[in-house]
Short mmCIF file of C-alpha atoms (C1' of nucleotides) in Angstrom, two decimals:
data_model
loop_
_atom_site.label_atom_id
_atom_site.label_comp_id
_atom_site.label_asym_id
_atom_site.label_seq_id
_atom_site.Cartn_x
_atom_site.Cartn_y
_atom_site.Cartn_z
CA MET A 1 75.60 126.55 95.16
CA ILE A 2 73.19 127.22 92.70
CA THR A 3 74.66 128.63 89.36
CA ALA A 4 71.52 128.07 87.37
CA LEU A 5 67.77 127.85 87.87
CA PRO A 6 65.47 127.63 84.65
CA SER A 7 62.05 127.90 85.51
CA PRO A 8 59.06 126.27 83.38
CA THR A 9 58.99 129.57 81.48
CA ASP A 10 62.71 129.66 80.89
CA HIS A 11 63.54 129.30 76.96
CA ARG A 12 67.24 129.57 76.91
CA GLN A 13 68.42 126.40 75.53
CA ASP A 14 71.60 126.14 76.69
CA VAL A 15 70.55 125.65 80.58
CA CYS A 16 69.83 121.79 81.11
CA CYS A 17 69.47 121.89 84.84
CA GLN A 18 70.43 123.19 88.34
CA SER A 19 74.17 122.83 89.16
CA ILE A 20 74.29 121.54 92.54
CA SER A 21 78.14 121.83 93.45
CA VAL A 22 77.95 120.73 96.94
CA ALA A 23 80.97 118.74 97.58
CA PRO A 24 79.86 115.08 98.36
CA PRO A 25 81.06 113.37 101.22
CA VAL A 26 84.43 111.74 100.11
CA ASP A 27 85.51 110.26 103.21
CA GLU A 28 82.05 108.76 104.07
CA SER A 29 81.75 107.36 100.66
CA ARG A 30 85.09 105.94 100.81
CA ASP A 31 84.58 104.31 103.74
CA PHE A 32 81.13 103.12 102.99
CA ALA A 33 82.24 102.00 99.56
CA ARG A 34 84.79 99.66 101.00
CA LYS A 35 82.19 98.13 103.64
CA LEU A 36 79.76 97.52 100.63
CA LYS A 37 82.73 95.95 98.67
CA ALA A 38 83.21 93.43 101.74
CA LEU A 39 79.67 92.24 100.83
CA SER A 40 79.61 92.39 97.20
CA ASP A 41 80.70 88.85 97.04
CA PRO A 42 78.04 85.89 96.61
CA THR A 43 80.21 83.68 98.59
CA ARG A 44 80.54 86.11 101.36
CA LEU A 45 76.61 87.02 101.51
CA GLN A 46 76.01 83.19 101.82
CA LEU A 47 78.58 82.98 104.54
CA LEU A 48 77.10 85.75 106.61
CA HIS A 49 73.57 83.77 105.97
CA LEU A 50 75.11 80.72 107.07
CA ILE A 51 76.36 82.19 110.43
CA ALA A 52 73.45 83.95 110.89
CA ALA A 53 71.25 80.83 110.92
CA HIS A 54 73.47 79.35 113.56
CA PRO A 55 72.36 79.80 117.30
CA GLY A 56 73.56 83.28 118.50
CA GLY A 57 74.66 84.37 114.83
CA SER A 58 78.07 82.21 115.65
CA ALA A 59 79.69 79.49 113.93
CA CYS A 60 82.92 77.59 113.61
CA ILE A 61 84.45 77.88 110.48
CA CYS A 62 84.72 73.87 110.01
CA HIS A 63 80.80 74.05 109.22
CA LEU A 64 81.15 76.49 106.47
CA THR A 65 83.33 74.93 103.99
CA GLU A 66 81.33 71.94 103.14
CA PRO A 67 78.18 73.89 102.35
CA LEU A 68 79.41 76.50 99.79
CA GLY A 69 81.73 74.15 97.69
CA VAL A 70 84.97 76.41 97.87
CA THR A 71 88.25 74.88 99.65
CA GLN A 72 88.98 76.06 103.09
CA PRO A 73 91.91 78.71 102.50
CA THR A 74 88.95 80.58 100.51
CA VAL A 75 86.89 80.51 103.21
CA SER A 76 89.28 81.46 105.54
CA HIS A 77 90.25 84.53 103.15
CA HIS A 78 86.75 85.67 103.16
CA MET A 79 86.09 85.49 107.07
CA ARG A 80 89.34 87.64 107.16
CA LEU A 81 87.96 90.20 105.00
CA LEU A 82 84.53 90.15 106.56
CA ALA A 83 86.36 90.59 110.40
CA GLU A 84 88.56 93.36 109.00
CA SER A 85 84.89 95.37 107.59
CA GLY A 86 83.27 94.99 111.10
CA PHE A 87 80.96 92.39 109.97
CA VAL A 88 82.08 89.60 112.15
CA THR A 89 84.25 88.97 115.25
CA ARG A 90 86.64 86.07 115.37
CA GLU A 91 87.09 83.93 118.55
CA GLN A 92 89.42 81.30 119.41
CA ARG A 93 87.80 78.20 121.59
CA GLY A 94 89.99 75.41 122.07
CA LYS A 95 91.27 74.31 118.26
CA TRP A 96 88.16 75.89 116.84
CA ALA A 97 87.75 79.47 115.56
CA PHE A 98 84.28 80.88 115.96
CA TYR A 99 83.10 83.70 113.96
CA THR A 100 79.88 85.65 115.35
CA ILE A 101 77.86 88.26 113.05
CA ARG A 102 78.09 91.82 114.39
CA PRO A 103 74.21 92.88 113.66
CA GLY A 104 75.01 96.64 114.30
CA ALA A 105 77.38 96.83 111.23
CA LEU A 106 74.82 95.37 108.82
CA LYS A 107 71.98 97.43 110.28
CA ASP A 108 74.23 100.54 110.07
CA LEU A 109 75.05 100.09 106.20
CA GLY A 110 71.57 99.06 105.75
CA GLU A 111 70.36 102.42 107.39
CA TYR A 112 73.14 104.19 104.99
CA LEU A 113 71.30 102.99 101.58
CA ILE A 114 67.71 103.98 103.10
CA ASP A 115 68.83 107.45 104.22
CA LEU A 116 70.36 107.66 100.44
CA SER A 117 67.14 106.65 99.33
CA ARG A 118 65.50 109.21 101.22
CA LEU A 119 68.00 112.43 100.30
CA HIS A 120 65.62 113.70 97.54
CA GLY A 121 66.13 117.55 97.36
CA MET B 1 69.70 69.90 109.32
CA ILE B 2 71.34 69.54 112.63
CA THR B 3 74.01 66.76 113.09
CA ALA B 4 75.45 67.81 116.39
CA LEU B 5 73.70 69.53 119.29
CA PRO B 6 76.18 69.82 122.04
CA SER B 7 74.96 70.90 125.58
CA PRO B 8 76.49 72.73 128.28
CA THR B 9 77.08 69.37 129.92
CA ASP B 10 78.72 67.58 126.39
CA HIS B 11 82.18 66.82 127.45
CA ARG B 12 83.17 65.35 124.16
CA GLN B 13 86.13 67.11 122.89
CA ASP B 14 85.36 66.66 118.98
CA VAL B 15 82.39 68.47 118.98
CA CYS B 16 82.69 72.34 118.01
CA CYS B 17 79.16 73.64 117.20
CA GLN B 18 76.18 72.75 115.45
CA SER B 19 76.34 72.02 112.04
CA ILE B 20 73.34 73.98 110.17
CA SER B 21 73.59 72.54 106.43
CA VAL B 22 70.80 74.58 105.40
CA ALA B 23 71.57 75.57 101.88
CA PRO B 24 72.14 79.34 101.70
CA PRO B 25 69.88 80.95 99.01
CA VAL B 26 72.47 81.02 95.99
CA ASP B 27 70.70 83.00 93.33
CA GLU B 28 69.53 85.30 95.94
CA SER B 29 72.80 85.98 97.34
CA ARG B 30 74.20 86.39 93.66
CA ASP B 31 71.75 88.90 92.66
CA PHE B 32 72.51 90.86 96.05
CA ALA B 33 76.29 90.75 95.37
CA ARG B 34 75.82 92.15 92.12
CA LYS B 35 73.80 95.19 93.25
CA LEU B 36 76.16 95.68 96.44
CA LYS B 37 79.04 95.61 93.87
CA ALA B 38 77.56 98.39 91.66
CA LEU B 39 77.41 100.50 95.30
CA SER B 40 81.09 99.35 96.20
CA ASP B 41 82.89 102.09 94.54
CA PRO B 42 83.09 105.78 96.29
CA THR B 43 82.89 107.52 92.68
CA ARG B 44 79.54 105.59 92.41
CA LEU B 45 78.03 106.46 95.97
CA GLN B 46 79.12 110.35 95.47
CA LEU B 47 77.31 110.33 92.13
CA LEU B 48 74.40 108.87 93.94
CA HIS B 49 74.58 111.65 96.67
CA LEU B 50 75.11 114.46 93.91
CA ILE B 51 72.13 113.38 92.10
CA ALA B 52 69.95 112.86 95.11
CA ALA B 53 70.80 116.40 96.15
CA HIS B 54 69.20 117.65 93.17
CA PRO B 55 65.32 118.86 92.67
CA GLY B 56 63.59 115.54 92.20
CA GLY B 57 66.62 113.36 92.55
CA SER B 58 67.02 113.92 88.95
CA ALA B 59 70.44 115.43 87.38
CA CYS B 60 72.04 115.48 84.10
CA ILE B 61 75.47 114.31 83.37
CA CYS B 62 76.91 117.77 82.28
CA HIS B 63 76.53 118.76 86.14
CA LEU B 64 78.41 115.26 87.79
CA THR B 65 81.82 115.53 85.93
CA GLU B 66 83.67 118.35 87.46
CA PRO B 67 82.68 118.16 91.11
CA LEU B 68 83.90 114.52 91.02
CA GLY B 69 87.34 115.43 89.41
CA VAL B 70 87.22 112.38 86.81
CA THR B 71 86.46 112.40 83.04
CA GLN B 72 83.31 112.61 81.75
CA PRO B 73 83.60 108.78 80.20
CA THR B 74 84.11 107.79 83.64
CA VAL B 75 81.26 109.55 84.70
CA SER B 76 79.21 107.72 81.93
CA HIS B 77 80.83 104.31 82.48
CA HIS B 78 79.70 104.76 86.22
CA MET B 79 76.13 106.00 85.23
CA ARG B 80 75.87 102.89 83.19
CA LEU B 81 76.88 100.20 85.63
CA LEU B 82 74.30 101.92 88.10
CA ALA B 83 71.39 102.09 85.56
CA GLU B 84 72.16 98.40 85.03
CA SER B 85 71.93 97.70 88.51
CA GLY B 86 68.78 99.32 88.93
CA PHE B 87 69.79 102.33 90.97
CA VAL B 88 69.22 105.19 88.57
CA THR B 89 67.02 105.55 85.23
CA ARG B 90 68.04 107.20 82.19
CA GLU B 91 66.25 109.72 80.04
CA GLN B 92 66.92 111.89 77.09
CA ARG B 93 65.96 115.38 77.12
CA GLY B 94 66.98 117.32 73.97
CA LYS B 95 70.64 117.10 74.15
CA TRP B 96 71.07 116.12 77.68
CA ALA B 97 70.98 112.83 79.46
CA PHE B 98 69.00 112.96 82.76
CA TYR B 99 69.58 110.36 85.37
CA THR B 100 66.87 109.77 88.30
CA ILE B 101 67.35 107.90 91.18
CA ARG B 102 64.83 104.79 91.83
CA PRO B 103 64.67 105.20 95.49
CA GLY B 104 63.31 101.89 95.80
CA ALA B 105 66.17 99.98 94.55
CA LEU B 106 68.34 101.52 97.22
CA LYS B 107 65.68 100.82 100.08
CA ASP B 108 65.52 97.43 99.26
CA LEU B 109 68.96 96.82 99.35
CA GLY B 110 69.01 98.51 102.56
CA GLU B 111 66.38 96.20 104.01
CA TYR B 112 67.75 93.28 102.80
CA LEU B 113 71.01 94.00 104.96
CA ILE B 114 68.76 94.93 107.84
CA ASP B 115 66.87 91.94 107.76
CA LEU B 116 70.30 89.84 107.58
CA SER B 117 71.41 91.43 110.79
CA ARG B 118 67.96 90.21 112.18
CA LEU B 119 68.54 86.57 110.75
CA HIS B 120 69.87 85.27 114.23
CA GLY B 121 68.51 81.62 114.78
"C1'" DT C 1 74.27 121.23 55.67
"C1'" DC C 2 77.83 122.11 58.41
"C1'" DC C 3 79.24 122.85 62.95
"C1'" DT C 4 79.20 122.51 67.88
"C1'" DC C 5 77.62 120.24 71.86
"C1'" DG C 6 76.59 116.28 74.95
"C1'" DC C 7 77.63 112.04 75.71
"C1'" DA C 8 78.41 106.88 74.88
"C1'" DT C 9 81.48 103.67 73.01
"C1'" DA C 10 86.34 101.43 72.21
"C1'" DG C 11 90.42 99.96 73.58
"C1'" DA C 12 94.43 99.98 76.41
"C1'" DC C 13 96.43 99.55 80.85
"C1'" DG C 14 97.62 98.97 85.76
"C1'" DA C 15 95.20 97.53 90.31
"C1'" DT C 16 92.49 94.80 92.63
"C1'" DC C 17 90.09 90.50 93.42
"C1'" DA C 18 88.57 85.25 94.07
"C1'" DT C 19 90.23 81.27 93.72
"C1'" DC C 20 93.37 77.28 94.15
"C1'" DT C 21 97.60 74.42 96.07
"C1'" DA C 22 101.15 74.06 99.05
"C1'" DT C 23 102.61 75.08 103.51
"C1'" DC C 24 103.20 76.63 108.28
"C1'" DA C 25 101.53 77.48 113.32
"C1'" DG C 26 98.84 76.48 117.18
"C1'" DA C 27 96.39 73.21 120.23
"C1'" DC C 28 94.98 68.99 121.77
"C1'" DT C 29 95.50 63.41 122.01
"C1'" DC C 30 97.87 59.64 123.09
"C1'" DG D 1 107.22 64.47 122.12
"C1'" DA D 2 105.07 62.64 118.03
"C1'" DG D 3 100.74 62.77 115.45
"C1'" DT D 4 96.66 65.00 114.29
"C1'" DC D 5 93.46 68.22 113.60
"C1'" DT D 6 91.91 73.10 112.47
"C1'" DG D 7 92.63 77.15 110.44
"C1'" DA D 8 96.04 80.99 109.00
"C1'" DT D 9 99.26 82.48 105.36
"C1'" DA D 10 102.27 82.58 100.66
"C1'" DG D 11 102.31 82.70 96.33
"C1'" DA D 12 100.40 81.97 91.84
"C1'" DT D 13 96.75 82.41 88.41
"C1'" DG D 14 93.00 84.26 85.42
"C1'" DA D 15 89.32 87.37 85.61
"C1'" DT D 16 87.17 91.80 86.60
"C1'" DC D 17 87.66 96.33 87.85
"C1'" DG D 18 88.45 102.13 87.70
"C1'" DT D 19 90.57 105.12 84.84
"C1'" DC D 20 92.26 107.37 80.91
"C1'" DT D 21 92.45 108.90 75.52
"C1'" DA D 22 90.44 108.75 71.32
"C1'" DT D 23 86.68 108.39 68.61
"C1'" DG D 24 81.56 107.90 67.21
"C1'" DC D 25 76.89 109.48 67.28
"C1'" DG D 26 72.89 111.90 67.74
"C1'" DA D 27 70.33 116.29 68.59
"C1'" DG D 28 70.48 121.60 68.21
"C1'" DG D 29 71.91 125.83 66.11
"C1'" DA D 30 73.51 129.00 62.59
#
DNA sequence: TCCTCGCATAGACGATCATCTATCAGACTC
DNA sequence: GAGTCTGATAGATGATCGTCTATGCGAGGA
């Protein structure tokens, strides 16, 4: 809803700009914010890079700890967050846990940001 | 560097997957993580939506407080974070502070995520 | 020059987070 | 079945975060 629409010839000083009261998409914002938060840590981004560099975008945890210089429980914690947010899937193969990138989740989030950059009224 | 390359006919049980020790881009990850963190809050996403809905992607703070149900200092705090991360620019017009979306910043981040989704080896 | 208005800053507080050490659970080997 | 290995979980701790109230500061208007 537009409550004020100052034109270039409007000399009133108590009007700053159009007031647009369109309610922002609260639930959607909350959902995307949660996903963005899951990616907002350098260790998790590096984990995704490492996994993505493996054939098929799939890697086992045992090869993710040493290159990052953090402990195994820390990697496990981060992988859980990434899995809960839908960026990877977990699969047990024998004694090893494999995590696989879900490209669609990253792509969807990227497109959300690009759409937001194009939203101009 | 690849240290183990089990083929489908490799029956050794103590090999789980290729170990790829390519050092992840630490500085780049830290930078993108900082930007993602700036967007990882529902209030900030709604602020960006609100500003983007204004003509020219530009709005003054006075119209951003009420629709979001938070106090003015809280909006000011969030806008500072968004400005420091490069997603908006600030401009003083008379007594009003205008914030303008920087579409390129959102677009770059979106493309980073889409590239990451395509990284598969 | 004082007053008002718009917005930033300061400081506090409770919640969340990233990381660690210690431990547990499940799967394989001998 | 005992021992080993992989990875998850529990709990603690220090840091960061989101929000608030109170206050300061600069720009206009009277």
